[in-house]
PDB file of C-alpha atoms and ligand atoms in Angstrom:
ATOM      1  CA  UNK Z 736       0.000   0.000   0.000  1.00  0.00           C
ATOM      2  CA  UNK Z 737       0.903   3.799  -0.468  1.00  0.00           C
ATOM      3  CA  UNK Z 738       0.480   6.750   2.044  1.00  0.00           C
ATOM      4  CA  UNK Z 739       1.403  10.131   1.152  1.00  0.00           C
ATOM      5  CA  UNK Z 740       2.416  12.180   4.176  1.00  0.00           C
ATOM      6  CA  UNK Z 741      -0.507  14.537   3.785  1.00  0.00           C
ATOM      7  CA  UNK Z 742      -3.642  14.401   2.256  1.00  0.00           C
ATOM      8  CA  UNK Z 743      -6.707  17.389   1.624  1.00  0.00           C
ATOM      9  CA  UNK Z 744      -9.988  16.825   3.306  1.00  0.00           C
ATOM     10  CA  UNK Z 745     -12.317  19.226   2.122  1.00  0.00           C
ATOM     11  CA  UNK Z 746     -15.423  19.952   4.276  1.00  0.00           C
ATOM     12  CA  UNK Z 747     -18.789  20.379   2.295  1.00  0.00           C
ATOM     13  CA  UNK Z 748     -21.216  19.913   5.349  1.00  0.00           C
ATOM     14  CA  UNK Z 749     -22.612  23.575   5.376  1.00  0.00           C
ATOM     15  CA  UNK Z 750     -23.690  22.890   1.304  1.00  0.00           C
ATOM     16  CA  UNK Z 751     -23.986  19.651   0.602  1.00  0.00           C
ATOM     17  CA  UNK Z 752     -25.118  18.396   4.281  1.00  0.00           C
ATOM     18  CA  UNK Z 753     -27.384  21.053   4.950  1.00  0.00           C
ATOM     19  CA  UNK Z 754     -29.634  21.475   1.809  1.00  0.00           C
ATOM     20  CA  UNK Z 755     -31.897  18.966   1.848  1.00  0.00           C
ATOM     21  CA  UNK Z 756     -32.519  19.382   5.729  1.00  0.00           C
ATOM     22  CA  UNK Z 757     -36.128  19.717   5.756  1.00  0.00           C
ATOM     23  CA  UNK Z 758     -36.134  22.373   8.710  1.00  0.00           C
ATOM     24  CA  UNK Z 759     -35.063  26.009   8.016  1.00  0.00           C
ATOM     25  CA  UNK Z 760     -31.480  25.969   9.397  1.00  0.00           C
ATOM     26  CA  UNK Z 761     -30.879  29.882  10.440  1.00  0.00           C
ATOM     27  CA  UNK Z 762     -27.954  31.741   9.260  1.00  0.00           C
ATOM     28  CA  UNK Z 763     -26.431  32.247  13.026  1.00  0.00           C
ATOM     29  CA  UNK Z 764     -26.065  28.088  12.768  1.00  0.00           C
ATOM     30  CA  UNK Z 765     -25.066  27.976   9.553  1.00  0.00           C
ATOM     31  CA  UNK Z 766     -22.335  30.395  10.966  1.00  0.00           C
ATOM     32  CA  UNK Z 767     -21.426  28.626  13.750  1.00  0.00           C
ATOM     33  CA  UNK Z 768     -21.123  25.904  11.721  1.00  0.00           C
ATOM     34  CA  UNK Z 769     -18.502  27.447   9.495  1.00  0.00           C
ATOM     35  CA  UNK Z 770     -16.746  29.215  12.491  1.00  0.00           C
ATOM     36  CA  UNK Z 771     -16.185  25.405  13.854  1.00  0.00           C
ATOM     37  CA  UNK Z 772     -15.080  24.251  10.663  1.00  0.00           C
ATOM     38  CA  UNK Z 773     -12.301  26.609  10.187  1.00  0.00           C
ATOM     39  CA  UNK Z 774     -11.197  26.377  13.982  1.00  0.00           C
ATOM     40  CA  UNK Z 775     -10.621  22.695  13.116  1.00  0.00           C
ATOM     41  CA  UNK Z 776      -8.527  23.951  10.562  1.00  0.00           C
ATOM     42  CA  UNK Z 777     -10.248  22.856   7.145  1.00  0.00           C
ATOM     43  CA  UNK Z 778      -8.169  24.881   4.144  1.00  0.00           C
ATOM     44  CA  UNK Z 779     -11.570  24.677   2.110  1.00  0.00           C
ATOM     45  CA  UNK Z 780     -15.404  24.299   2.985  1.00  0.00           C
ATOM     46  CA  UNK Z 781     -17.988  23.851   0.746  1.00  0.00           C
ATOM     47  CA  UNK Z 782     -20.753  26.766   2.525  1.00  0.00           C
ATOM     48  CA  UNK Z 783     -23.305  27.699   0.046  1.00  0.00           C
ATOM     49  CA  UNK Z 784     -25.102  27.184  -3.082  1.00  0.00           C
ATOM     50  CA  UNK Z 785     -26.432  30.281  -5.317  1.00  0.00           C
ATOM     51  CA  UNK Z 786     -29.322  28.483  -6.805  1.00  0.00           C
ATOM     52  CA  UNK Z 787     -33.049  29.877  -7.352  1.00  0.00           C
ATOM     53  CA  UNK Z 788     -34.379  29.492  -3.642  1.00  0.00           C
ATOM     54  CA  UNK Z 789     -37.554  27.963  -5.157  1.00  0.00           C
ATOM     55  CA  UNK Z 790     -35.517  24.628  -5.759  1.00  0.00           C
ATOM     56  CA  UNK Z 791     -33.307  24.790  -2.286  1.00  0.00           C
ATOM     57  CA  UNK Z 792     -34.945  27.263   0.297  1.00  0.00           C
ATOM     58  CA  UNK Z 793     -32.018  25.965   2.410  1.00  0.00           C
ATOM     59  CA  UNK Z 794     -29.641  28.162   0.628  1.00  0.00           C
ATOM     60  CA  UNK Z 795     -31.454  31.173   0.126  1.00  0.00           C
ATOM     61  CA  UNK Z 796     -29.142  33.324   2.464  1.00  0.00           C
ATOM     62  CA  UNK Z 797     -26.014  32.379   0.026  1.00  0.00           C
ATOM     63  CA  UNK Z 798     -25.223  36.206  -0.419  1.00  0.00           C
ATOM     64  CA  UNK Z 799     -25.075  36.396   3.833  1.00  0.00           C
ATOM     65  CA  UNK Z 800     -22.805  33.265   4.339  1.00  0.00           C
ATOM     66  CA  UNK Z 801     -20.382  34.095   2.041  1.00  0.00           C
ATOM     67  CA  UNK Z 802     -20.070  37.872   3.703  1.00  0.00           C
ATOM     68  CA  UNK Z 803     -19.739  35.337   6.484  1.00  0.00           C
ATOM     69  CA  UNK Z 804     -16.745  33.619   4.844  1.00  0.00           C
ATOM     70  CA  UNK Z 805     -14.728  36.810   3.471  1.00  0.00           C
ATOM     71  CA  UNK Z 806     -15.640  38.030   7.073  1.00  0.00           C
ATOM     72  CA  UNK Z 807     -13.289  34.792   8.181  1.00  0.00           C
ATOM     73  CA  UNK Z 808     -10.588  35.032   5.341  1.00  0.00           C
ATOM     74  CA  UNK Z 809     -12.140  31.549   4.104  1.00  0.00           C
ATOM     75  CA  UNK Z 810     -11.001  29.727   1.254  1.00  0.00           C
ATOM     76  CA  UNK Z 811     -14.514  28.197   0.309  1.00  0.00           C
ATOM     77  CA  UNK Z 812     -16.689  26.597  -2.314  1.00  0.00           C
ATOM     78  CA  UNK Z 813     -19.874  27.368  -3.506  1.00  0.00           C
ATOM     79  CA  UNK Z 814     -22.050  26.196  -6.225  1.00  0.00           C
ATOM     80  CA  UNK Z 815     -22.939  27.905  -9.212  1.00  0.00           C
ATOM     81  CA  UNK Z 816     -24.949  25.838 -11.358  1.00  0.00           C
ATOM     82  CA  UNK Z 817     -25.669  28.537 -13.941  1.00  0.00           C
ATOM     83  CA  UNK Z 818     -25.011  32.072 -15.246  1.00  0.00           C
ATOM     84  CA  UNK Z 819     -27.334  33.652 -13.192  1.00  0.00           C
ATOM     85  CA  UNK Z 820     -26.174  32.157 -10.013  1.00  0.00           C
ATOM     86  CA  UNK Z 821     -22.612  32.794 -10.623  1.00  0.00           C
ATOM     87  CA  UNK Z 822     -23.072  35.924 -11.272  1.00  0.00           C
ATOM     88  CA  UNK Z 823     -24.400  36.451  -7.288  1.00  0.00           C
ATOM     89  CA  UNK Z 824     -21.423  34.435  -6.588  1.00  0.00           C
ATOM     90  CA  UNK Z 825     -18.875  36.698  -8.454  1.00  0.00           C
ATOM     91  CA  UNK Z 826     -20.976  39.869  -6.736  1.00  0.00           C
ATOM     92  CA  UNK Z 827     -20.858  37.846  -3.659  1.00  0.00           C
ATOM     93  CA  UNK Z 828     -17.147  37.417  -3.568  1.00  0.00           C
ATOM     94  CA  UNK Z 829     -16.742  33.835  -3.935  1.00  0.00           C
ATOM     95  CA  UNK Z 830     -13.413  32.571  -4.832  1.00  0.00           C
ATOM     96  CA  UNK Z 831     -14.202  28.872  -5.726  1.00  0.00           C
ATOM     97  CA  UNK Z 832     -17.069  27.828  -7.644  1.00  0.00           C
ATOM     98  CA  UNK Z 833     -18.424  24.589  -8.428  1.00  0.00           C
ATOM     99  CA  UNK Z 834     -20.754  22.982 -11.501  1.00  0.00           C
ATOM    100  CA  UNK Z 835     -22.101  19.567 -11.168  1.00  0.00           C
ATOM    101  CA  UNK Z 836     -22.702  17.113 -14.167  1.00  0.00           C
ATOM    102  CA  UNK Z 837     -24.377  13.501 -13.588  1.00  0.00           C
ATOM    103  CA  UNK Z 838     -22.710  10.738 -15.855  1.00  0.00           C
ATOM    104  CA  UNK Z 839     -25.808   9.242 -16.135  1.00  0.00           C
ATOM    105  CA  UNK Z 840     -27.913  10.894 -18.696  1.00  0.00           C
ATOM    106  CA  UNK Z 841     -31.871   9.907 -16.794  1.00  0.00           C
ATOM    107  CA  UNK Z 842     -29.968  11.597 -13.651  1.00  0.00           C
ATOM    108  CA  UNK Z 843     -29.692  14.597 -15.707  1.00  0.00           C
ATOM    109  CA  UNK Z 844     -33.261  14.813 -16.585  1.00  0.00           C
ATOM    110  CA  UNK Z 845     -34.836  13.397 -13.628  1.00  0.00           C
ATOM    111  CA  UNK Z 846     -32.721  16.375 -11.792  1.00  0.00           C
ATOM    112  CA  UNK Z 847     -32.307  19.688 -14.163  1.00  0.00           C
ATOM    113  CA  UNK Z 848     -34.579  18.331 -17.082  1.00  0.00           C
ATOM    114  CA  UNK Z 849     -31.596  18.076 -19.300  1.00  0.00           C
ATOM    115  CA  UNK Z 850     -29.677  15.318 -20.941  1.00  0.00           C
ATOM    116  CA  UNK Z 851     -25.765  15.225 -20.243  1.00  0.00           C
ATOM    117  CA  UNK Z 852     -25.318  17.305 -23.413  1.00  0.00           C
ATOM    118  CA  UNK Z 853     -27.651  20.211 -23.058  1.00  0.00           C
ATOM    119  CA  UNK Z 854     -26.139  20.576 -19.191  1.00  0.00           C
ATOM    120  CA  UNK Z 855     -22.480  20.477 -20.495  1.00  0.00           C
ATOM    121  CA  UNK Z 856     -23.281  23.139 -22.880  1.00  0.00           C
ATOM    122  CA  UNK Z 857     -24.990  25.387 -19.889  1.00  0.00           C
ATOM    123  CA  UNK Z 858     -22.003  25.080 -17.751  1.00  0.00           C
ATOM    124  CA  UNK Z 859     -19.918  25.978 -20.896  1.00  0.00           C
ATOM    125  CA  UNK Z 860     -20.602  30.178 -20.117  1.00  0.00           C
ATOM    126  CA  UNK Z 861     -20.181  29.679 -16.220  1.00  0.00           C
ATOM    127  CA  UNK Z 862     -16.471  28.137 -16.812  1.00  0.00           C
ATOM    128  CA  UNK Z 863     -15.547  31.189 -19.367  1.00  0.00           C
ATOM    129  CA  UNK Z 864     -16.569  33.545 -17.382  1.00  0.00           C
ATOM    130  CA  UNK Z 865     -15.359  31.939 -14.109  1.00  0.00           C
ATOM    131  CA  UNK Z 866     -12.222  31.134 -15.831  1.00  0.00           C
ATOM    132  CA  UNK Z 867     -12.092  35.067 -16.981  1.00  0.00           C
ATOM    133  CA  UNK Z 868     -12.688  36.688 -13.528  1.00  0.00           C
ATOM    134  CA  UNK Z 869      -9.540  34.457 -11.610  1.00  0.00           C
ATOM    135  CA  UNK Z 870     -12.029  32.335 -10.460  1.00  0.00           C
ATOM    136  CA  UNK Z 871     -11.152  28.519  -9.399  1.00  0.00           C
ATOM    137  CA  UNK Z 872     -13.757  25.970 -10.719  1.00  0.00           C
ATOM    138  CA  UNK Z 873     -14.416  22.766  -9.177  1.00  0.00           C
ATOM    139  CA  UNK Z 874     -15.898  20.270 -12.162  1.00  0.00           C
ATOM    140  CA  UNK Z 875     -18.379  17.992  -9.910  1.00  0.00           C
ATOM    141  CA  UNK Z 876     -19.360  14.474 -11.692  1.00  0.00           C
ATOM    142  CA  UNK Z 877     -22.122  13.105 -10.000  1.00  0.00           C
ATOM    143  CA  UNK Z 878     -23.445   9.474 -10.134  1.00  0.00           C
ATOM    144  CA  UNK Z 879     -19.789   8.576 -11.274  1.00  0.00           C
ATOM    145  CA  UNK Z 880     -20.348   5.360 -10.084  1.00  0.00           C
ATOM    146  CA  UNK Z 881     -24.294   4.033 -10.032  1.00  0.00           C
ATOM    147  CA  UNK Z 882     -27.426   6.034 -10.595  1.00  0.00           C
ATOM    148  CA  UNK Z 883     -30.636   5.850  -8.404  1.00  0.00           C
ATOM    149  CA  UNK Z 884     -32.408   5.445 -12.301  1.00  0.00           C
ATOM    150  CA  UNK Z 885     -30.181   3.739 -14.521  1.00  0.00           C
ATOM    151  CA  UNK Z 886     -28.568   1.248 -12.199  1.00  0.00           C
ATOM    152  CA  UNK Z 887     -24.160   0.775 -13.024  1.00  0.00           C
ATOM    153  CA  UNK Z 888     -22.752   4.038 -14.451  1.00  0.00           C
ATOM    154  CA  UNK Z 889     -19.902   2.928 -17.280  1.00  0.00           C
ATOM    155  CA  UNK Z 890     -16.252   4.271 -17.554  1.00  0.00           C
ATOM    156  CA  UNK Z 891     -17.179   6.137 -20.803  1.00  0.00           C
ATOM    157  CA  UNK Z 892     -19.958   8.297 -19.879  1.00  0.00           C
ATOM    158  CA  UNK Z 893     -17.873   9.797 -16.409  1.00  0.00           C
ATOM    159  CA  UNK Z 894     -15.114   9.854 -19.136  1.00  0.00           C
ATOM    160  CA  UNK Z 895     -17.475  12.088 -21.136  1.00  0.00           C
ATOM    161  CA  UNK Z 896     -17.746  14.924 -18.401  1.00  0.00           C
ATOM    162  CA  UNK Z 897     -14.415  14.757 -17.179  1.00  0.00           C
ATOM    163  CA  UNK Z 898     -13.683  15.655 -21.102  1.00  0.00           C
ATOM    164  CA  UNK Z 899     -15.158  18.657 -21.483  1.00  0.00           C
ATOM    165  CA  UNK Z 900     -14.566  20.215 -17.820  1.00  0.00           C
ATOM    166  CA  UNK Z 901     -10.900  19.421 -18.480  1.00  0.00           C
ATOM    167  CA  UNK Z 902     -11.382  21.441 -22.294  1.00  0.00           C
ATOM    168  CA  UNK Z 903     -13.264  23.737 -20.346  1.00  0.00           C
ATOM    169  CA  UNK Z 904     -10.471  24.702 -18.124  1.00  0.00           C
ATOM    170  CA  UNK Z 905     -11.796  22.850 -14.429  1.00  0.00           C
ATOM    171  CA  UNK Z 906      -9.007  23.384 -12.168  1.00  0.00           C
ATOM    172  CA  UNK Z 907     -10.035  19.848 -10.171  1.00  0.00           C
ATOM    173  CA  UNK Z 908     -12.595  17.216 -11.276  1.00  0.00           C
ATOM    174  CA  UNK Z 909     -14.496  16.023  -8.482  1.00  0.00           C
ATOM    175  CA  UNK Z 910     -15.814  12.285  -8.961  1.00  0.00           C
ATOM    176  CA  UNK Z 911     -18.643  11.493  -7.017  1.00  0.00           C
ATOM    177  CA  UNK Z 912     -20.670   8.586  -5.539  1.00  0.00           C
ATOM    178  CA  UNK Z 913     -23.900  10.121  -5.432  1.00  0.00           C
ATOM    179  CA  UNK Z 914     -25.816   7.045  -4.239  1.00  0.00           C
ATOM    180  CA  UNK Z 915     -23.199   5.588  -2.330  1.00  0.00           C
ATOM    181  CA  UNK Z 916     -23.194   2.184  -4.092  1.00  0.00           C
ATOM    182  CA  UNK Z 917     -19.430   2.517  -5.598  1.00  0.00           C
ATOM    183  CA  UNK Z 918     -17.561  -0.844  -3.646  1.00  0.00           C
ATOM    184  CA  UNK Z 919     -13.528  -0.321  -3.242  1.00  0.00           C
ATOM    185  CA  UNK Z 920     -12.342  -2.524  -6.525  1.00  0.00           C
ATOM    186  CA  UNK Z 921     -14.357   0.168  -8.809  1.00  0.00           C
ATOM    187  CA  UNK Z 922     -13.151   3.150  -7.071  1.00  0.00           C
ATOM    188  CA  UNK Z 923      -9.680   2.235  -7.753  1.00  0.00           C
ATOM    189  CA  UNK Z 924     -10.124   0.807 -10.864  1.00  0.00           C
ATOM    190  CA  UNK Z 925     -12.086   4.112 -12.180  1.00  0.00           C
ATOM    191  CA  UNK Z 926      -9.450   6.469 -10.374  1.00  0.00           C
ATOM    192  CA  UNK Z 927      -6.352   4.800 -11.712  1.00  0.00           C
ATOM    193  CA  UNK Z 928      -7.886   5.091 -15.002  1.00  0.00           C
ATOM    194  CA  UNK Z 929      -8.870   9.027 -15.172  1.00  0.00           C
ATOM    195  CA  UNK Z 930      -5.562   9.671 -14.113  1.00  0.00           C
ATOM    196  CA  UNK Z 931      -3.941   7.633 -16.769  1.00  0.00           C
ATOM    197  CA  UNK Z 932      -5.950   9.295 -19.255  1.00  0.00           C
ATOM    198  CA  UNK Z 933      -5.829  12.824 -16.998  1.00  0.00           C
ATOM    199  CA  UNK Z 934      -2.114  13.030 -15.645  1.00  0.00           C
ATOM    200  CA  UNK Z 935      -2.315  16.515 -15.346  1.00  0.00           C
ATOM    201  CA  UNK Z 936      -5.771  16.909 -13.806  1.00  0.00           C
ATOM    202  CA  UNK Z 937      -6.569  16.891 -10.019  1.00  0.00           C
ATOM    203  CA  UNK Z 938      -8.926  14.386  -9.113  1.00  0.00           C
ATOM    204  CA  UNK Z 939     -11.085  14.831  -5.816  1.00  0.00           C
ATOM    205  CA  UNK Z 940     -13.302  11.848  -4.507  1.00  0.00           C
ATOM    206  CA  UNK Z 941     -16.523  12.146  -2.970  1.00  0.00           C
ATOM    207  CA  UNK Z 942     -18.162   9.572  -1.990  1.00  0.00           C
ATOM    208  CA  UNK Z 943     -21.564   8.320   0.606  1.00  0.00           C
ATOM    209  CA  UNK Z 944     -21.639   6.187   3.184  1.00  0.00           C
ATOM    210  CA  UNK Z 945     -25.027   4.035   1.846  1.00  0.00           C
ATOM    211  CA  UNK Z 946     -23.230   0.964   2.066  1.00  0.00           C
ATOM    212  CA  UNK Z 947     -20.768   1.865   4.832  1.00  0.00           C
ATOM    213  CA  UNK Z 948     -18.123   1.486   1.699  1.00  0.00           C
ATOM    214  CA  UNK Z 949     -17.056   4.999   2.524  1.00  0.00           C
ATOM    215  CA  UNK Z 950     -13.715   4.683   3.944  1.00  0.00           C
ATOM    216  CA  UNK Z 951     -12.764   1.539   2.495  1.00  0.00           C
ATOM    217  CA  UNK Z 952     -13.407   3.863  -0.838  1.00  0.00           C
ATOM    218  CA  UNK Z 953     -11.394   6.398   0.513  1.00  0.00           C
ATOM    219  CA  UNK Z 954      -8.509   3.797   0.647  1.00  0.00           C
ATOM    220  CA  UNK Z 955      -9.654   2.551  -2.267  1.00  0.00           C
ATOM    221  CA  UNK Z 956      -9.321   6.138  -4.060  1.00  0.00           C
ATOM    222  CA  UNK Z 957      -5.458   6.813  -1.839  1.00  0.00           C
ATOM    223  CA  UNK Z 958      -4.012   3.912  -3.358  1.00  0.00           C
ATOM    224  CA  UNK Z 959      -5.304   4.734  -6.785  1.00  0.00           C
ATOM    225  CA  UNK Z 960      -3.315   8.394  -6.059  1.00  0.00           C
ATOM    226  CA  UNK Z 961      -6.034  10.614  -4.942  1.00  0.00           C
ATOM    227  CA  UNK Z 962      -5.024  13.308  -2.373  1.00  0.00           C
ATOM    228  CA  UNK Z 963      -8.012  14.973  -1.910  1.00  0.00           C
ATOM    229  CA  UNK Z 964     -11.173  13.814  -0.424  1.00  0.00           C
ATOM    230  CA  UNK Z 965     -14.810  15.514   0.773  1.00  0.00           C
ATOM    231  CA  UNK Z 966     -16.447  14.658   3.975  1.00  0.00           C
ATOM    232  CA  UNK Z 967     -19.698  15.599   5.654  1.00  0.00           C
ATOM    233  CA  UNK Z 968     -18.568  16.832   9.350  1.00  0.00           C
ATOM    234  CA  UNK Z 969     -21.182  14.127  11.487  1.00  0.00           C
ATOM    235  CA  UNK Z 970     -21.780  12.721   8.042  1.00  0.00           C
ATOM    236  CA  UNK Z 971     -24.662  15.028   7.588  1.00  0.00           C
ATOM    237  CA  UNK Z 972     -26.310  15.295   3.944  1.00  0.00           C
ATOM    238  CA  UNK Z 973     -27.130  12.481   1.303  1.00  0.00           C
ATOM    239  CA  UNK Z 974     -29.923  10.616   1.919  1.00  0.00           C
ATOM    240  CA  UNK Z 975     -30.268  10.647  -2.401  1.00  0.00           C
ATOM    241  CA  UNK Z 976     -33.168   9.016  -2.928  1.00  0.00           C
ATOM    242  CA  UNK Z 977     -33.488   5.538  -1.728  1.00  0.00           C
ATOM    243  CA  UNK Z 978     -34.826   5.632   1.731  1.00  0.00           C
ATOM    244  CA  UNK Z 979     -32.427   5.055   4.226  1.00  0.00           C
ATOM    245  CA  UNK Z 980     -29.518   6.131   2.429  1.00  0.00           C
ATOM    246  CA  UNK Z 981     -26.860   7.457   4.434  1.00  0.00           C
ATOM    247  CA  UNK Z 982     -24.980  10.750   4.043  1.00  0.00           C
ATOM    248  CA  UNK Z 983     -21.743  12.214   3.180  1.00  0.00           C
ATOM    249  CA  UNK Z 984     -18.690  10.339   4.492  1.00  0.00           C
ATOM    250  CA  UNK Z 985     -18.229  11.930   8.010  1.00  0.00           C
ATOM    251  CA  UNK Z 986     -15.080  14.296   7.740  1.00  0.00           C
ATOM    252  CA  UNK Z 987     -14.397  12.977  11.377  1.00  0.00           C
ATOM    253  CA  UNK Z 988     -14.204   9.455  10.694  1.00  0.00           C
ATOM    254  CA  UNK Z 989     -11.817  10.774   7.474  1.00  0.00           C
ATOM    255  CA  UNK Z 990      -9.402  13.131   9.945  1.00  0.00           C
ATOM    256  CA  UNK Z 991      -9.517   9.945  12.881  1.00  0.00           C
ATOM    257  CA  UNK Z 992      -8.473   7.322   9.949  1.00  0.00           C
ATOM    258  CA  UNK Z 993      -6.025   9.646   8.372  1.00  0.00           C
ATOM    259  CA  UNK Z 994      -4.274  10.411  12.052  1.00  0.00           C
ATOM    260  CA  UNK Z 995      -3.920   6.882  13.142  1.00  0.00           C
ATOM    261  CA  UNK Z 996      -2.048   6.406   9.548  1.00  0.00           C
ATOM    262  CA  UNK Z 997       0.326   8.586  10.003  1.00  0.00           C
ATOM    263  CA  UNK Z 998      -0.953  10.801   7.185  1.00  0.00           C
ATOM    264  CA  UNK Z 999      -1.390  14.750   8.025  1.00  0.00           C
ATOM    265  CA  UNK Z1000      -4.687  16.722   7.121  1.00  0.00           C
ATOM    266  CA  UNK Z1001      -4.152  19.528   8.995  1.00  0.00           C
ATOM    267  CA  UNK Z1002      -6.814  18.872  11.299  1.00  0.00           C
ATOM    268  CA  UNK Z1003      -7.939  19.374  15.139  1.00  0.00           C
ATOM    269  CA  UNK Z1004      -9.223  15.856  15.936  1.00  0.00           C
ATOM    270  CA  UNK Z1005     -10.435  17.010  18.895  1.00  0.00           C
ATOM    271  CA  UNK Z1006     -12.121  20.128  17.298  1.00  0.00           C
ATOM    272  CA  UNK Z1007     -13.374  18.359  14.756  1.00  0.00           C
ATOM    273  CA  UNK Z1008     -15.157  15.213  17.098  1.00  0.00           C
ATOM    274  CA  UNK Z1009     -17.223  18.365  18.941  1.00  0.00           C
ATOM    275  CA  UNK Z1010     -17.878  20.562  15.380  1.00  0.00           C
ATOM    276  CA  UNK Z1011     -19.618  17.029  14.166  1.00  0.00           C
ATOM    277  CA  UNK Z1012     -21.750  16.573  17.602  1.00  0.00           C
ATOM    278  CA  UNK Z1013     -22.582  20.208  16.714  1.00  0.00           C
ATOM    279  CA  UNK Z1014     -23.771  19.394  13.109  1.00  0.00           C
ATOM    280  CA  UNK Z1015     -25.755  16.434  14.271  1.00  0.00           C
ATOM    281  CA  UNK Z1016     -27.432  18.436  16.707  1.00  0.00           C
ATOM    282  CA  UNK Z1017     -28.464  20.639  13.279  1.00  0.00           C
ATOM    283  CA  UNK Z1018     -29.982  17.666  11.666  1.00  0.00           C
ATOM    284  CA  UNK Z1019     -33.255  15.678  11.914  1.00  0.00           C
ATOM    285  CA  UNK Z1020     -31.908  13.272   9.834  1.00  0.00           C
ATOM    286  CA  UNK Z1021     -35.051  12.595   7.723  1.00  0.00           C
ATOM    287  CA  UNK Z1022     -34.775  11.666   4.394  1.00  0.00           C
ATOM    288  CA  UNK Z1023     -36.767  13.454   1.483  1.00  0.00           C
ATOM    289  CA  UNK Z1024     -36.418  13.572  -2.132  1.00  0.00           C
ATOM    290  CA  UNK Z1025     -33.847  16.177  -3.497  1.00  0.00           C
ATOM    291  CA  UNK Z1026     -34.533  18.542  -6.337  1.00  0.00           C
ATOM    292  CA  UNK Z1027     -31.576  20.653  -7.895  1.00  0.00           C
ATOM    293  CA  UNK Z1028     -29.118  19.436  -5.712  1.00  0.00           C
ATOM    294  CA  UNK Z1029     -27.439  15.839  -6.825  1.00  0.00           C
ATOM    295  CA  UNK Z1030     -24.153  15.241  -5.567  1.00  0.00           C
TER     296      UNK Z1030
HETATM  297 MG1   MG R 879     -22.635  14.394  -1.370  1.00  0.00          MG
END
């Protein structure tokens, strides 16, 4: 086996974790939150998403947690899935901004009512003019692995995406198991082939804990050469579509396993352990469908 000396866990609880929580979550928690996060000493959070409120009420107050974040001197992500909302980002004073692509074409439609195409070509504006104001963009492929409509998600259609956000300039591809049903001999197998074909692109995994595979795919995903991984902090978020579907990967369980390897993330174990009691305490943990918000 190989282990770097340091690895990148990146944080996306406040986004990804929080949006499909079916009770309002107020901006002085969502702050708190955040505050935590970067006391634990994450380099990058994932905080907000600047899509029409109508789809994810959750993130209305985008504009108020990023002040939030420049407040902090934050390095942090937020999604953009369009013109229009990376425009408020740009306003807003984001410095990273992510799209998000599903391999699987019927993911596409069941979640934006587009096929793969017709959403690569929307995102192909946000990257230019990203890519023109010095903004980073994260490239997010979603149901990389299996799709809650199609079933088993083949090499060539992630290949696809990853295709066109490398021509489109993504500064790292992030490959995700939306479902959670990716098993440790595909991760690898799937990672050490996008960097074959990629070896100048950074790869980030991101992967659900449905089928408790989540570390072992983390491992999985290290061996293959990934160095950067997202988390959930208390594993908040997920819960795509199939009933009792877990979340995120819990950033915790990410910083303990890294720590105990010998492999440095930069991270407050300690800090970390109370920020995810903290997040739990934000959740009710029930599951509903999810609208715009795949990943
Ligand atoms: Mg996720």
């Amino acid at each position: 086996m190989k282990f770097p000396d340091s690895v990148e866990l990146i944080d996306v609880g406040p986004r990804d974790g929080l949006q499909n929580e079916p009770q309002p979550i107020s901006l002085d928690q969502k702050r708190e939150l955040i505050r935590r996060l970067a006391q634990a000493g994450y380099q990058r959070i994932e905080t907000a998403s600047f899509v029409h409120p109508k789809w994810v009420p959750q993130m209305a107050d985008a504009e108020a947690v990023a002040a939030y974040c420049n407040e902090l001197g934050l390095t942090y992500l937020a999604l953009t899935p369009n013109v229009r909302g990376l425009d408020r980002a740009m306003a807003a004073g984001v410095p990273q901004v992510a799209v998000f692509i599903g391999a699987s074409s019927p993911f596409n439609q069941k979640n934006i009512n587009r096929t793969t195409d017709e959403a690569l070509q929307e995102v192909e504006p946000v990257f230019s003019r990203a890519k023109s104001g010095g903004l980073f963009v994260r490239g997010y492929v979603s149901t990389a692995f299996s799709c809650p409509y199609q079933g088993k998600v083949s090499f060539p259609e992630v290949q696809h995406v990853v295709d066109r956000f490398v021509q489109l300039g993504a500064d790292e591809i992030d490959i995700g198991d939306t479902d959670g049903h990716a098993n440790p001999r595909g991760v690898y197998e799937r990672f050490a082939r996008l960097q074959e074909l990629y070896p100048q692109t950074v790869f980030v995994a991101h992967f659900h804990d449905t089928w408790k595979m989540g570390l072992a795919n983390v491992l999985a995903a290290l061996q293959a050469g990934i160095r950067k991984f997202d988390g959930s902090v208390g594993g908040l978020g997920g819960c795509p579509y199939a009933p009792g579907a877990a979340g995120n990967v819990a950033t915790e369980d990410l910083a303990l396993m890294f720590a105990e390897m010998g492999v440095d993330t930069g991270l407050d174990l300690p800090v970390i352990q109370e920020t995810a009691r903290f997040a739990r305490s934000l959740s009710s943990r029930v599951c509903l469908p999810t609208g715009i918000s795949g990943l």
